[in-house]
mmCIF file of C-alpha atoms and ligand atoms in Angstrom:
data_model
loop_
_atom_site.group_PDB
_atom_site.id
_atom_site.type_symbol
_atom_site.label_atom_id
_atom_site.label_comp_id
_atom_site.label_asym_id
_atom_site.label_seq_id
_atom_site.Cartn_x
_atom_site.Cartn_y
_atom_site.Cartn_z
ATOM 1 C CA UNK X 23 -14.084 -21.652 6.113
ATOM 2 C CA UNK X 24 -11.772 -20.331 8.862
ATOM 3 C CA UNK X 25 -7.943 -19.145 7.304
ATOM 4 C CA UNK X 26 -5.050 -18.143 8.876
ATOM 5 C CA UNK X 27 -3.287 -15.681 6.953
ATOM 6 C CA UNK X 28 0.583 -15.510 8.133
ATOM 7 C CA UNK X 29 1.559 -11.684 7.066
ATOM 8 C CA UNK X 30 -1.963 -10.523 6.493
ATOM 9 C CA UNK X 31 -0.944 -6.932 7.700
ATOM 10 C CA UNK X 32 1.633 -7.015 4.484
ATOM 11 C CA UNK X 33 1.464 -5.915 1.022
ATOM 12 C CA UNK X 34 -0.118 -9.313 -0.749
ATOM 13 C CA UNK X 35 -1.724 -10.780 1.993
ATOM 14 C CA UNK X 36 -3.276 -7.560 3.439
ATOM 15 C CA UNK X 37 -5.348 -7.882 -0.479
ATOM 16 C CA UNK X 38 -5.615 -11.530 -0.147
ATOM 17 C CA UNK X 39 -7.549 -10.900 3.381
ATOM 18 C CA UNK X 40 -10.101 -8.617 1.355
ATOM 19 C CA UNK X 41 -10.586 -11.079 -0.871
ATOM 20 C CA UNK X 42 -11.136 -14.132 1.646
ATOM 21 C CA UNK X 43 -13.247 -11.623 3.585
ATOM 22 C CA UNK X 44 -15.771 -10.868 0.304
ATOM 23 C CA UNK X 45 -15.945 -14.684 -0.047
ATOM 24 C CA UNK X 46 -17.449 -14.533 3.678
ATOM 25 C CA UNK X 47 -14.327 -16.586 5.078
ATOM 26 C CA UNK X 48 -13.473 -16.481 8.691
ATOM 27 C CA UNK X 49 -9.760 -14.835 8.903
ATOM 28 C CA UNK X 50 -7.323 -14.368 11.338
ATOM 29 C CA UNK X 51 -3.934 -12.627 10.696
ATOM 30 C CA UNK X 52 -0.570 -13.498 11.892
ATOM 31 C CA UNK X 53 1.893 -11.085 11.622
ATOM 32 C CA UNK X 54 5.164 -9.902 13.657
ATOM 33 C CA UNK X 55 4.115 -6.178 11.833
ATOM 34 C CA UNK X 56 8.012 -5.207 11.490
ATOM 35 C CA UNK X 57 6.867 -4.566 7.990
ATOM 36 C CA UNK X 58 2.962 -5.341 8.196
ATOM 37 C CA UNK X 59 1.001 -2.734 9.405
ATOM 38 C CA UNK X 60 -2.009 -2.845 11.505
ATOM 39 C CA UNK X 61 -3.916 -0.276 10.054
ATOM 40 C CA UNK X 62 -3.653 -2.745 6.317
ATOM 41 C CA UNK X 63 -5.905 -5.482 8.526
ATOM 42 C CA UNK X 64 -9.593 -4.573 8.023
ATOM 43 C CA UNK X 65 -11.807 -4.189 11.281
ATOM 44 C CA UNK X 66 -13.658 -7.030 12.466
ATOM 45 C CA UNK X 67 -10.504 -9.418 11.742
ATOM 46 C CA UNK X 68 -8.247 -10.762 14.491
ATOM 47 C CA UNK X 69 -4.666 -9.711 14.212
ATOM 48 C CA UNK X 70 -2.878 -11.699 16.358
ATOM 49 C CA UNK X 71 0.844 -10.029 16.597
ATOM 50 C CA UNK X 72 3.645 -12.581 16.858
ATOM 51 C CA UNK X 73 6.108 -14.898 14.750
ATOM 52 C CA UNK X 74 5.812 -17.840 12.349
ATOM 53 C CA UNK X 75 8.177 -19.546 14.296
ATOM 54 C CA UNK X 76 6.823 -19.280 17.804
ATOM 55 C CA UNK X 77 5.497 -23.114 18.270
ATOM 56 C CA UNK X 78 4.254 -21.870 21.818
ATOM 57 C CA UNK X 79 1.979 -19.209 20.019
ATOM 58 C CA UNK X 80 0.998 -21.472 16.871
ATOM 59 C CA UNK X 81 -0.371 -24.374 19.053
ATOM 60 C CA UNK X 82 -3.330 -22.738 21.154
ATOM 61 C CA UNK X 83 -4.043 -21.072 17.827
ATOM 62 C CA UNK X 84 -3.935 -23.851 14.869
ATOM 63 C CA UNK X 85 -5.924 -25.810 18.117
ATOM 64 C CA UNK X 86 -8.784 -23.821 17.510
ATOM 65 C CA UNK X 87 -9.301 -25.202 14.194
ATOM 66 C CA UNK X 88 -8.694 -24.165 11.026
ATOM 67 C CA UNK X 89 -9.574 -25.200 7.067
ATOM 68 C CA UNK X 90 -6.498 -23.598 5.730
ATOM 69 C CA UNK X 91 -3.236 -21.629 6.020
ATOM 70 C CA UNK X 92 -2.097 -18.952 3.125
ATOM 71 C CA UNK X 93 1.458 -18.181 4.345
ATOM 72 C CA UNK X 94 2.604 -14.777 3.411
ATOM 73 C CA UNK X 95 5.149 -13.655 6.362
ATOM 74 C CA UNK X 96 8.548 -13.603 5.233
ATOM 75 C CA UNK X 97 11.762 -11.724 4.590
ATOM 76 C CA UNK X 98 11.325 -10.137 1.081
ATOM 77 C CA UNK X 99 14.260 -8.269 -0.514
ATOM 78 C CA UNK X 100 16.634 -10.308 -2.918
ATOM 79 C CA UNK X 101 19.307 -7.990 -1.987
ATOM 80 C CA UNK X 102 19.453 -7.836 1.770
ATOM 81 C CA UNK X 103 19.415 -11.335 1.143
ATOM 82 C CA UNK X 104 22.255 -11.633 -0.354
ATOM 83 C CA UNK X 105 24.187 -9.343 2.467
ATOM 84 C CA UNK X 106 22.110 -11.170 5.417
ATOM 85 C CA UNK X 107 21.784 -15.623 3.843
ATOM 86 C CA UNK X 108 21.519 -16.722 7.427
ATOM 87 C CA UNK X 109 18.868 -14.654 8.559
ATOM 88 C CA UNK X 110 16.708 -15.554 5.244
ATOM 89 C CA UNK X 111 17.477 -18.701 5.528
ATOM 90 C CA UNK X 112 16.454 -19.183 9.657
ATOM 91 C CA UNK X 113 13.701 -16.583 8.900
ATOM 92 C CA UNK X 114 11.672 -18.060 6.004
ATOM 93 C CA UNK X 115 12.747 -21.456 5.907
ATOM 94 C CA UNK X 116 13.540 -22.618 9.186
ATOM 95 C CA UNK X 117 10.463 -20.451 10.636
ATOM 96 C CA UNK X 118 8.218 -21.467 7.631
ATOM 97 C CA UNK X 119 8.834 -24.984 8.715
ATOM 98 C CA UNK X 120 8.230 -24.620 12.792
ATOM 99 C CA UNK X 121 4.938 -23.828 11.053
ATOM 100 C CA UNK X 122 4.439 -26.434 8.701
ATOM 101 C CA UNK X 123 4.988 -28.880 11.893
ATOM 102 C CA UNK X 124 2.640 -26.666 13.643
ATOM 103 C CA UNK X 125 -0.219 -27.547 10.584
ATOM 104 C CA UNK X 126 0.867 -31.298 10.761
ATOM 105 C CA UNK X 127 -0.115 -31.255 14.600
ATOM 106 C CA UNK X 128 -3.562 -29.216 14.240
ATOM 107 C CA UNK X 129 -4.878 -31.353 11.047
ATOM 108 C CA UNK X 130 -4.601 -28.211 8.540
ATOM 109 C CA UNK X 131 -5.689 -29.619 5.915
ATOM 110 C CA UNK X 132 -4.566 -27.062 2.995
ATOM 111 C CA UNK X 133 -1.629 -24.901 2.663
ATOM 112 C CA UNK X 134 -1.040 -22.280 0.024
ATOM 113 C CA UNK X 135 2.251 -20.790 0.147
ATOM 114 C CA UNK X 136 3.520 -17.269 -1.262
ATOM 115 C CA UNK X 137 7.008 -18.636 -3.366
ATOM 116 C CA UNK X 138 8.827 -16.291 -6.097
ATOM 117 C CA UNK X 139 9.802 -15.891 -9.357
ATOM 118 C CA UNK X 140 13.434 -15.805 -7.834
ATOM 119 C CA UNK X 141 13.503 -19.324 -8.016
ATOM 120 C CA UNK X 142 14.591 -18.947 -11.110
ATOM 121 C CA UNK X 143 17.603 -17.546 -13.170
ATOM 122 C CA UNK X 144 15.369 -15.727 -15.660
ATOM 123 C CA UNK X 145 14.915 -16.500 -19.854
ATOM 124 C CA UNK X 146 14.134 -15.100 -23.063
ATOM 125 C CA UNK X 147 10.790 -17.006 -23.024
ATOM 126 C CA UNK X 148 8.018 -16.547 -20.373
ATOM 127 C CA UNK X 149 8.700 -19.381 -17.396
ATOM 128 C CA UNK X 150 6.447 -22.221 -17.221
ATOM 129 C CA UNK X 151 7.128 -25.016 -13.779
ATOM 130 C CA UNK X 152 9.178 -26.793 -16.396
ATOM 131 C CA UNK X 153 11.611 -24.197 -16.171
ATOM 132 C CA UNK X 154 14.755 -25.055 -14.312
ATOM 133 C CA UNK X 155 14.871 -24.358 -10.847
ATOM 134 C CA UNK X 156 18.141 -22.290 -9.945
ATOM 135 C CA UNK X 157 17.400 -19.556 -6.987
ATOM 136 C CA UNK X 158 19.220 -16.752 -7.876
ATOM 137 C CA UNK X 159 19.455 -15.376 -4.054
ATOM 138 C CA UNK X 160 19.008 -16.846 -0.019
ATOM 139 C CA UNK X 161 15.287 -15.265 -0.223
ATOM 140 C CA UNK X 162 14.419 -17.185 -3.485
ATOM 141 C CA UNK X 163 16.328 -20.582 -1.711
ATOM 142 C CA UNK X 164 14.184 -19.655 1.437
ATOM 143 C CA UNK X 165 11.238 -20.377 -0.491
ATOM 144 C CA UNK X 166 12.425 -23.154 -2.634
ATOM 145 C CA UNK X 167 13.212 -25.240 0.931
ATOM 146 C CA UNK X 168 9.805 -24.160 1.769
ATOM 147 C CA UNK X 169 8.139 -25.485 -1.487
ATOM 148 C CA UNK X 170 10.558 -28.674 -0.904
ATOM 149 C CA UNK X 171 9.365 -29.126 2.478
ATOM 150 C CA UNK X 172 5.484 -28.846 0.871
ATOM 151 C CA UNK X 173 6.359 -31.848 -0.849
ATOM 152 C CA UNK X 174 7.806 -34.027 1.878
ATOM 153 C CA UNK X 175 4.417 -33.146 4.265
ATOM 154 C CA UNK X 176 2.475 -34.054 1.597
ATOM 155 C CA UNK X 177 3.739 -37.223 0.557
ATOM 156 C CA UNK X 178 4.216 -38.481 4.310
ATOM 157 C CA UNK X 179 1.583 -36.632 5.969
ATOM 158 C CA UNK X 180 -1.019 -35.909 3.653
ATOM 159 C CA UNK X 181 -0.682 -32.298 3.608
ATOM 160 C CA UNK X 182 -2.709 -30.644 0.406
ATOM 161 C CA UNK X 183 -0.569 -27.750 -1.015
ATOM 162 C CA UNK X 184 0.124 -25.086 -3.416
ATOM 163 C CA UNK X 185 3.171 -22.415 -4.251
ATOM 164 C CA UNK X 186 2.188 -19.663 -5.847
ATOM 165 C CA UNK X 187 5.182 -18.175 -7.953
ATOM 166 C CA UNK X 188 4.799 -14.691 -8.436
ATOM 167 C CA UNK X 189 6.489 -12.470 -10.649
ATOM 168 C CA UNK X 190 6.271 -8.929 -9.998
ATOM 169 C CA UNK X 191 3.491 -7.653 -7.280
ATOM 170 C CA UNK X 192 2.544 -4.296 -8.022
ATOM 171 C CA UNK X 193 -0.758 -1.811 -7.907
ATOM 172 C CA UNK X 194 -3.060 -1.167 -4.819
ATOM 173 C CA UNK X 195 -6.414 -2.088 -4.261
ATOM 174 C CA UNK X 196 -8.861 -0.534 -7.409
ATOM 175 C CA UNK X 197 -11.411 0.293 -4.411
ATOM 176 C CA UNK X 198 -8.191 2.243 -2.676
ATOM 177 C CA UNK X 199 -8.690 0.584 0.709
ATOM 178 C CA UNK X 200 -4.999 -0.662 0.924
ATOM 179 C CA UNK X 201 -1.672 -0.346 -1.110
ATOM 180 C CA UNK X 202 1.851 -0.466 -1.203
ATOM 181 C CA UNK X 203 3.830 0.221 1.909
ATOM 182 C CA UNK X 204 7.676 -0.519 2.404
ATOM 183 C CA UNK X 205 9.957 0.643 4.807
ATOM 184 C CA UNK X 206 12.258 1.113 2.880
ATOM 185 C CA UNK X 207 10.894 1.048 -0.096
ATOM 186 C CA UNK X 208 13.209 -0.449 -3.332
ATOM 187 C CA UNK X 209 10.607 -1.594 -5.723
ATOM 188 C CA UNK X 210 10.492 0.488 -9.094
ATOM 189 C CA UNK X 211 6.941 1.572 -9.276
ATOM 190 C CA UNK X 212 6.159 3.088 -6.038
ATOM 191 C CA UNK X 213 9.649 4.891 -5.977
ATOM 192 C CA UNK X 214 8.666 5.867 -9.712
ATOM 193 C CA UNK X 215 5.532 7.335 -8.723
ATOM 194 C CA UNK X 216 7.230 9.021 -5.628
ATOM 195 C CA UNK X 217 10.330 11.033 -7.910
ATOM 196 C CA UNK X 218 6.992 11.772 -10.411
ATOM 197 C CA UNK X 219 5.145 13.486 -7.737
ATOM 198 C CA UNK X 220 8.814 15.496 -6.391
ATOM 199 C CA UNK X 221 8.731 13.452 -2.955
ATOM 200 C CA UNK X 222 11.846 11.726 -3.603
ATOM 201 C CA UNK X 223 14.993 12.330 -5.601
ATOM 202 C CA UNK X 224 15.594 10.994 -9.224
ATOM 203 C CA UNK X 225 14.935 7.755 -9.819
ATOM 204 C CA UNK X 226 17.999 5.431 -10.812
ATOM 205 C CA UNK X 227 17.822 2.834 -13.533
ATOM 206 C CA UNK X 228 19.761 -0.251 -12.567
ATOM 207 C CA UNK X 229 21.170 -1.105 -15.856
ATOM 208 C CA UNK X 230 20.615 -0.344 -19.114
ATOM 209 C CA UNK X 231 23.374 -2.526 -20.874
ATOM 210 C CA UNK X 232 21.325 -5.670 -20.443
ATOM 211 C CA UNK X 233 20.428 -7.762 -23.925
ATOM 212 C CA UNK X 234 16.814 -6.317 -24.014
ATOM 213 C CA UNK X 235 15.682 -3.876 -26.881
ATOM 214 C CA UNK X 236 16.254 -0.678 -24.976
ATOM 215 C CA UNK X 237 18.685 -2.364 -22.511
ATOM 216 C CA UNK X 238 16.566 -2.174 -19.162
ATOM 217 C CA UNK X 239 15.513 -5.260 -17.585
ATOM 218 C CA UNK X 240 12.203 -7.041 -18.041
ATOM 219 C CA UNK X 241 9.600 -7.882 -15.473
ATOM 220 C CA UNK X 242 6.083 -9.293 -15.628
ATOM 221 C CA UNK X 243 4.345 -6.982 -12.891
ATOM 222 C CA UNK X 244 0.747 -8.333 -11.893
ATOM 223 C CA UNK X 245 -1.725 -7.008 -10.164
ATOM 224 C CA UNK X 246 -1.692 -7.570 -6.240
ATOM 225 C CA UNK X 247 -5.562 -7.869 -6.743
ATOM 226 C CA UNK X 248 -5.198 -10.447 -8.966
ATOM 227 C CA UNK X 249 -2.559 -12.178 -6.737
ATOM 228 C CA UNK X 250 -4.917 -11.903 -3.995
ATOM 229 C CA UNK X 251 -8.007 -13.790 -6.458
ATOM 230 C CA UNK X 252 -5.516 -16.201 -7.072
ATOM 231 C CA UNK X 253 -5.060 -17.656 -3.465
ATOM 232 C CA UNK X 254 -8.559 -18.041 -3.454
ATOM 233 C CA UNK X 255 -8.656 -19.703 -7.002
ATOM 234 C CA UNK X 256 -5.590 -21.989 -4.904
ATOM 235 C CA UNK X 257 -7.640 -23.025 -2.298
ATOM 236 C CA UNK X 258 -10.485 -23.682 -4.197
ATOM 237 C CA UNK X 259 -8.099 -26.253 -6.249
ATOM 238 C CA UNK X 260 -6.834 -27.911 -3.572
ATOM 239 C CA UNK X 261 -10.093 -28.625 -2.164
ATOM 240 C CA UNK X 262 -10.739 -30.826 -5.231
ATOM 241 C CA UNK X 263 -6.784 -32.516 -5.338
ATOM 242 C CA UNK X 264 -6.264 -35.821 -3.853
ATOM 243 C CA UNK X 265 -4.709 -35.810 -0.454
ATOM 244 C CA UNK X 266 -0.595 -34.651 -0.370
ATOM 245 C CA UNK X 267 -1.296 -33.071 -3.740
ATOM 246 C CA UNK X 268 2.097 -30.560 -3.548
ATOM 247 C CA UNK X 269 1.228 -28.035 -6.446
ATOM 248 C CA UNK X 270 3.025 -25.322 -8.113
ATOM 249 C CA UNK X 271 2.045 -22.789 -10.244
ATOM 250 C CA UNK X 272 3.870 -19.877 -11.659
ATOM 251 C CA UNK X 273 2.184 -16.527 -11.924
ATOM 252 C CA UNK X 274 1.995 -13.418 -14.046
ATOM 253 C CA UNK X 275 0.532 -11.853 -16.493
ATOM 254 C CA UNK X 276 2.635 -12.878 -19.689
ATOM 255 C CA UNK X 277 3.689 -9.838 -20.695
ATOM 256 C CA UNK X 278 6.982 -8.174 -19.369
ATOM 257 C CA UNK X 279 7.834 -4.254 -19.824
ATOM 258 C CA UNK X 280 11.319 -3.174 -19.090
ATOM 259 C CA UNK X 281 11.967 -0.427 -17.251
ATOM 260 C CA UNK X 282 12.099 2.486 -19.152
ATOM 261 C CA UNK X 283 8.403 1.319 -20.214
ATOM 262 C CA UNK X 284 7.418 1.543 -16.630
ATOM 263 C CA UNK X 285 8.706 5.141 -16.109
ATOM 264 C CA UNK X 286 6.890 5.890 -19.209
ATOM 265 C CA UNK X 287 3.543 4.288 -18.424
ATOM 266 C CA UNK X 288 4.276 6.206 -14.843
ATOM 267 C CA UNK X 289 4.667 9.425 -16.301
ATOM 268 C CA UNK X 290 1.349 9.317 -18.344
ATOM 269 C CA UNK X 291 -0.819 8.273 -14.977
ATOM 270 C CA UNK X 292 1.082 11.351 -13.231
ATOM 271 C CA UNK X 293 1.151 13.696 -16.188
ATOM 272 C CA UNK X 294 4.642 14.586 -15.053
ATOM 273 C CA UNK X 295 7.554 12.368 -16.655
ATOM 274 C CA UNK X 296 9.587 10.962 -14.034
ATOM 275 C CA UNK X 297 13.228 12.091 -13.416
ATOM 276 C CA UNK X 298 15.481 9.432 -13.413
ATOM 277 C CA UNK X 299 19.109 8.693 -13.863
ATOM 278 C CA UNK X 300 21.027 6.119 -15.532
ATOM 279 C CA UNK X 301 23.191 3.719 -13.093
ATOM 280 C CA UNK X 302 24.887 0.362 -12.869
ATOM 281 C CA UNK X 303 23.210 -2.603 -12.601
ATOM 282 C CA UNK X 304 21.888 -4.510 -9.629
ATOM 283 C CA UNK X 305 22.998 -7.496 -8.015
ATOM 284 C CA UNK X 306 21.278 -10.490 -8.971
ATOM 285 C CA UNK X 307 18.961 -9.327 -11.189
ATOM 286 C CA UNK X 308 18.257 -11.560 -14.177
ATOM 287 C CA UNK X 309 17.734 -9.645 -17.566
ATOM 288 C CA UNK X 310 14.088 -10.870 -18.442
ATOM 289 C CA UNK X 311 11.645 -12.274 -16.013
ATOM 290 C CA UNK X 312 8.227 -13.062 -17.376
ATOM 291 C CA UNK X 313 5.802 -16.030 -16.166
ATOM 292 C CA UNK X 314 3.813 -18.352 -18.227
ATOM 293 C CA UNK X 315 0.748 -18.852 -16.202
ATOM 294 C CA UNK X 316 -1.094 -20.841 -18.803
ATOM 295 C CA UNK X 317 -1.115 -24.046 -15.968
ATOM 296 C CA UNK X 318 -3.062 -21.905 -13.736
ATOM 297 C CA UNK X 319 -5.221 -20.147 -15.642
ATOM 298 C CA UNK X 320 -6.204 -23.708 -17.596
ATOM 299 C CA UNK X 321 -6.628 -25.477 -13.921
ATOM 300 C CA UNK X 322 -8.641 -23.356 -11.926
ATOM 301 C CA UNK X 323 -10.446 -20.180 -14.739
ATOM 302 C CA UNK X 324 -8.062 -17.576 -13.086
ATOM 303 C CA UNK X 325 -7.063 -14.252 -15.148
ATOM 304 C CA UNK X 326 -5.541 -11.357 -14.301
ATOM 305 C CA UNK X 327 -8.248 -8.700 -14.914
ATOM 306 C CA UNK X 328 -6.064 -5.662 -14.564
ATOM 307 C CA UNK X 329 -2.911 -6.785 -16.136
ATOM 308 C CA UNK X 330 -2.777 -3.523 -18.440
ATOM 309 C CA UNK X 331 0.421 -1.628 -17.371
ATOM 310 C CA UNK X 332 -1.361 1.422 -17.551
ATOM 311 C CA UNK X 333 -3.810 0.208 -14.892
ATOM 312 C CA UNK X 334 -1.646 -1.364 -12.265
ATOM 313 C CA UNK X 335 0.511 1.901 -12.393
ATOM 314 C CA UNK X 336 -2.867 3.671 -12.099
ATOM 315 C CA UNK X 337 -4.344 2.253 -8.680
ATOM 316 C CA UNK X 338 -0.604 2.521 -6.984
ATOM 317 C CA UNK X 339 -0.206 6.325 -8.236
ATOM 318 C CA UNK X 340 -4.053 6.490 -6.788
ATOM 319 C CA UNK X 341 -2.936 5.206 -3.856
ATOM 320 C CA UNK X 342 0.447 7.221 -3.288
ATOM 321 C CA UNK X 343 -1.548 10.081 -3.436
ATOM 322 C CA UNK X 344 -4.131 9.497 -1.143
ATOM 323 C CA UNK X 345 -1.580 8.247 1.761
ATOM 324 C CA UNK X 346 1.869 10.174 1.260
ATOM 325 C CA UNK X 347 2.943 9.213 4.679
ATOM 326 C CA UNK X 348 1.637 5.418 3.561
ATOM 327 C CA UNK X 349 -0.325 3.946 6.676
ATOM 328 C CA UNK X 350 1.070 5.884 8.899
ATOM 329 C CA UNK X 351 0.043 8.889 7.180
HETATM 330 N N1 UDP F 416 14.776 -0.969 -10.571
HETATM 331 C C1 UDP F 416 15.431 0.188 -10.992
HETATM 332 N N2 UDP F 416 15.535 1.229 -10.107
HETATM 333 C C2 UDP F 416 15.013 1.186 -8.836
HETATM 334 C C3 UDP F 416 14.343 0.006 -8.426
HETATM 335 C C4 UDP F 416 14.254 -1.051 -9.329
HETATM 336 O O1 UDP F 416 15.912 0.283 -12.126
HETATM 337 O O2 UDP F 416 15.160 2.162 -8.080
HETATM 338 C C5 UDP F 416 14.662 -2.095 -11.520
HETATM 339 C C6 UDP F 416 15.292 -3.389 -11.012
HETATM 340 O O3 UDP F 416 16.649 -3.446 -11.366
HETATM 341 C C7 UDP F 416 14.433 -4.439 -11.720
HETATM 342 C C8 UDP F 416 13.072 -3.785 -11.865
HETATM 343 O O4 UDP F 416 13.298 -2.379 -11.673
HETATM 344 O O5 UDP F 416 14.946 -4.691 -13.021
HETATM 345 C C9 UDP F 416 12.066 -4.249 -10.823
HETATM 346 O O6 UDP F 416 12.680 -4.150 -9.546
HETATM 347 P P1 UDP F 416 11.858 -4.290 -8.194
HETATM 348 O O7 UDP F 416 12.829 -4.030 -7.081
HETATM 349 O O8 UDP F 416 10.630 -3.459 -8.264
HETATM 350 O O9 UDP F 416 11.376 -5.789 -8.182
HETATM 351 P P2 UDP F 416 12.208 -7.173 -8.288
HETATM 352 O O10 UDP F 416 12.286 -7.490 -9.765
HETATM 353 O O11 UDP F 416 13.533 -6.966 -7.660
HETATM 354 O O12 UDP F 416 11.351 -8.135 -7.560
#
C-alpha cells in the first residue's frame, strides 16, 4: 500500500507513520514543517515539504499513485482559533478541500481524516456520534466542514472515508523514538512535566470552579500510540465499506481525569509534585470531555493498550527527559 500522510512530521501523524511503516506500507509525508519537524520523519521516508493547499504540488504527486490519504496537517489550537477564525477556517477547511479535489482527480480511493473532540460542546456522559454536533471554536468548525465535505465526495464521487474524533492526544512513543513537540507548547501534560522537572515556571490551572468533583475540567487523554493503531484499524475498515462509505468514529479511552488528577499522576512519574497555581478559566473549554469509543472498538477490534494515566504520563515524562530542547535538542 502506498499512503500519503499530510503532517507526518507532526505530533499524531509522525506515530501514525511508525505504525504504517511496521505494517510495511509505502509512506510519503507532506508537511509545510512550521510545526512538523523533520527530524520526527523516520529515514528512508520521503518528506516532501510544502502545503495542503498547493494544487500545483498535489497533482504530480497524488499522479504517482496512491491507495490512501491520512490527513493530519492542520492548524491545532482552539484558542488561537478563536483570536485568528479566518485563518482556521482558509487553513484547514478551505486547504483540506484543495486536497480533497486533488484525491477526486488522482482516484484516491480512501481517506482517513484527523477531526476533534471540539466538535462538540462537551457532557456529563462519555460522547458517542449520536452526540450533538455544536463546534465549540473555528478549529473544531474547520474540521466539521472537512468531515461535511467527506460526505458530499463520497456520495457524488465515491470517495471511501473516515473521521477520526479524538479526544485528548497525549504520551510519546513507548519505544522513545518520537514525542511531543510544540512551539509553543499549551497542552497540560508536557507543560506539567516541564514545571515538575524546574524547566518552566508554575503551572496554572485554568479553572477550578467548574461542576466536576474537585472543580478542574475533565478530559479523556489517549495514547498517541494508540491514535496512531487506530488509523491503521481506519483504513483497514474502509477497505471492507461499500464505495462513498463517509464514517465517523469518536475516540478515547472512556475514562476522563480532571486536572488536578493529571498533576498528580505527573508528580508520581517525576517523583517531584508539580508546582502549580490556581487561575481563571479558559476560553472555550467545556467542563467534561470524555469519548465513547464503543463504535470503534466493536467495528474494527481496536483498544487502547496504554490508556492507564499513569502510563501515558510515563512515556511523555520519558520523553521530556531524553530531548529537553525537543527535536531540536
Ligand atoms: N490546562 C490547564 N493549564 C495549562 C494547560 C491546560 O489547566 O497550562 C487545562 C485546560 O484548561 C484543559 C486541560 O488542561 O481543561 C487540557 O488542556 P490541553 O490544552 O492539554 O488540551 P485541550 O483539552 O485544550 O485539547
Amino acid at each position: 500500500m502506498k499512503i500519503l500522510v499530510t503532517g507526518g512530521a507532526g505530533y499524531v501523524g509522525s506515530h501514525a507513520v511508525l505504525a504504517l511503516r511496521a505494517r510495511g506500507a509505502d509512506v510519503v509525508v507532506l508537511d509545510n514543517l512550521r510545526q512538523g519537524h523533520a527530524a520526527a520523519v523516520p529515514a528512508g521516508v520521503r518528506l516532501i515539504e510544502g502545503d495542503i493547499g498547493d494544487a500545483a504540488l498535489l497533482d504530480p504527486l497524488l499522479g504517482e499513485g496512491f491507495d490512501a490519504v491520512l490527513h493530519f496537517a492542520a492548524l491545532s489550537l482552539v484558542g488561537e482559533s478563536m483570536q485568528k477564525p479566518m485563518l482556521y477556517l482558509r487553513a484547514n477547511a478551505a486547504a483540506g478541500m484543495v486536497l480533497i479535489e486533488a484525491c477526486l482527480r488522482h482516484q484516491v480511493g480512501r481517506f482517513v481524516l484527523s477531526s476533534t473532540a471540539n466538535l462538540f460542546a462537551g457532557g456529563d456522559a462519555p460522547l458517542d456520534e449520536a452526540a450533538a454536533i455544536d463546534p465549540g471554536s473555528p478549529y473544531g468548525e474547520s474540521k466539521w466542514m472537512l468531515e461535511r465535505a467527506l460526505t458530499w465526495a463520497g456520495r457524488t464521487r465515491g470517495l471511501k472515508s473516515v473521521a477520526l474524533r479524538y479526544f485528548n492526544a497525549a504520551g510519546a512513543d513507548p519505544d522513545g523514538r518520537l514525542g511531543e513537540d510544540h512551539d509553543p507548547e499549551t497542552h497540560l501534560i508536557p507543560l506539567a512535566i516541564d514545571a515538575a522537572l524546574g524547566r518552566r515556571p508554575e503551572l496554572a490551572i485554568f479553572g477550578t470552579d467548574y461542576p466536576t468533583p474537585d472543580g478542574t475540567c475533565i478530559r479523556d487523554y489517549v495514547h498517541v500510540s494508540d491514535l496512531a493503531e487506530a488509523h491503521v484499524r481506519a483504513l483497514e475498515r474502509l477497505a471492507a465499506a461499500p464505495e462513498g462509505a463517509a464514517l465517523a468514529y469518536n475516540l478515547g479511552t472512556g475514562h476522563g481525569h480532571s486536572v488536578r488528577a493529571v498533576l498528580a499522576a505527573v508528580g508520581r512519574v517525576a517523583g517531584r509534585a508539580v508546582p502549580a497555581q490556581e487561575a481563571p478559566r479558559r476560553a472555550g473549554d467545556p467542563a467534561i470531555l470524555v469519548a465513547s469509543a464503543a463504535r470503534f472498538m466493536a467495528e474494527t477490534g481496536w483498544a487502547p493498550r496504554f490508556g492507564d494515566l499513569d502510563t501515558i504520563v510515563a512515556t511523555a515524562h520519558a520523553w521530556r527527559v531524553a530531548h529537553p530542547g525537543g527535536y531540536g535538542g
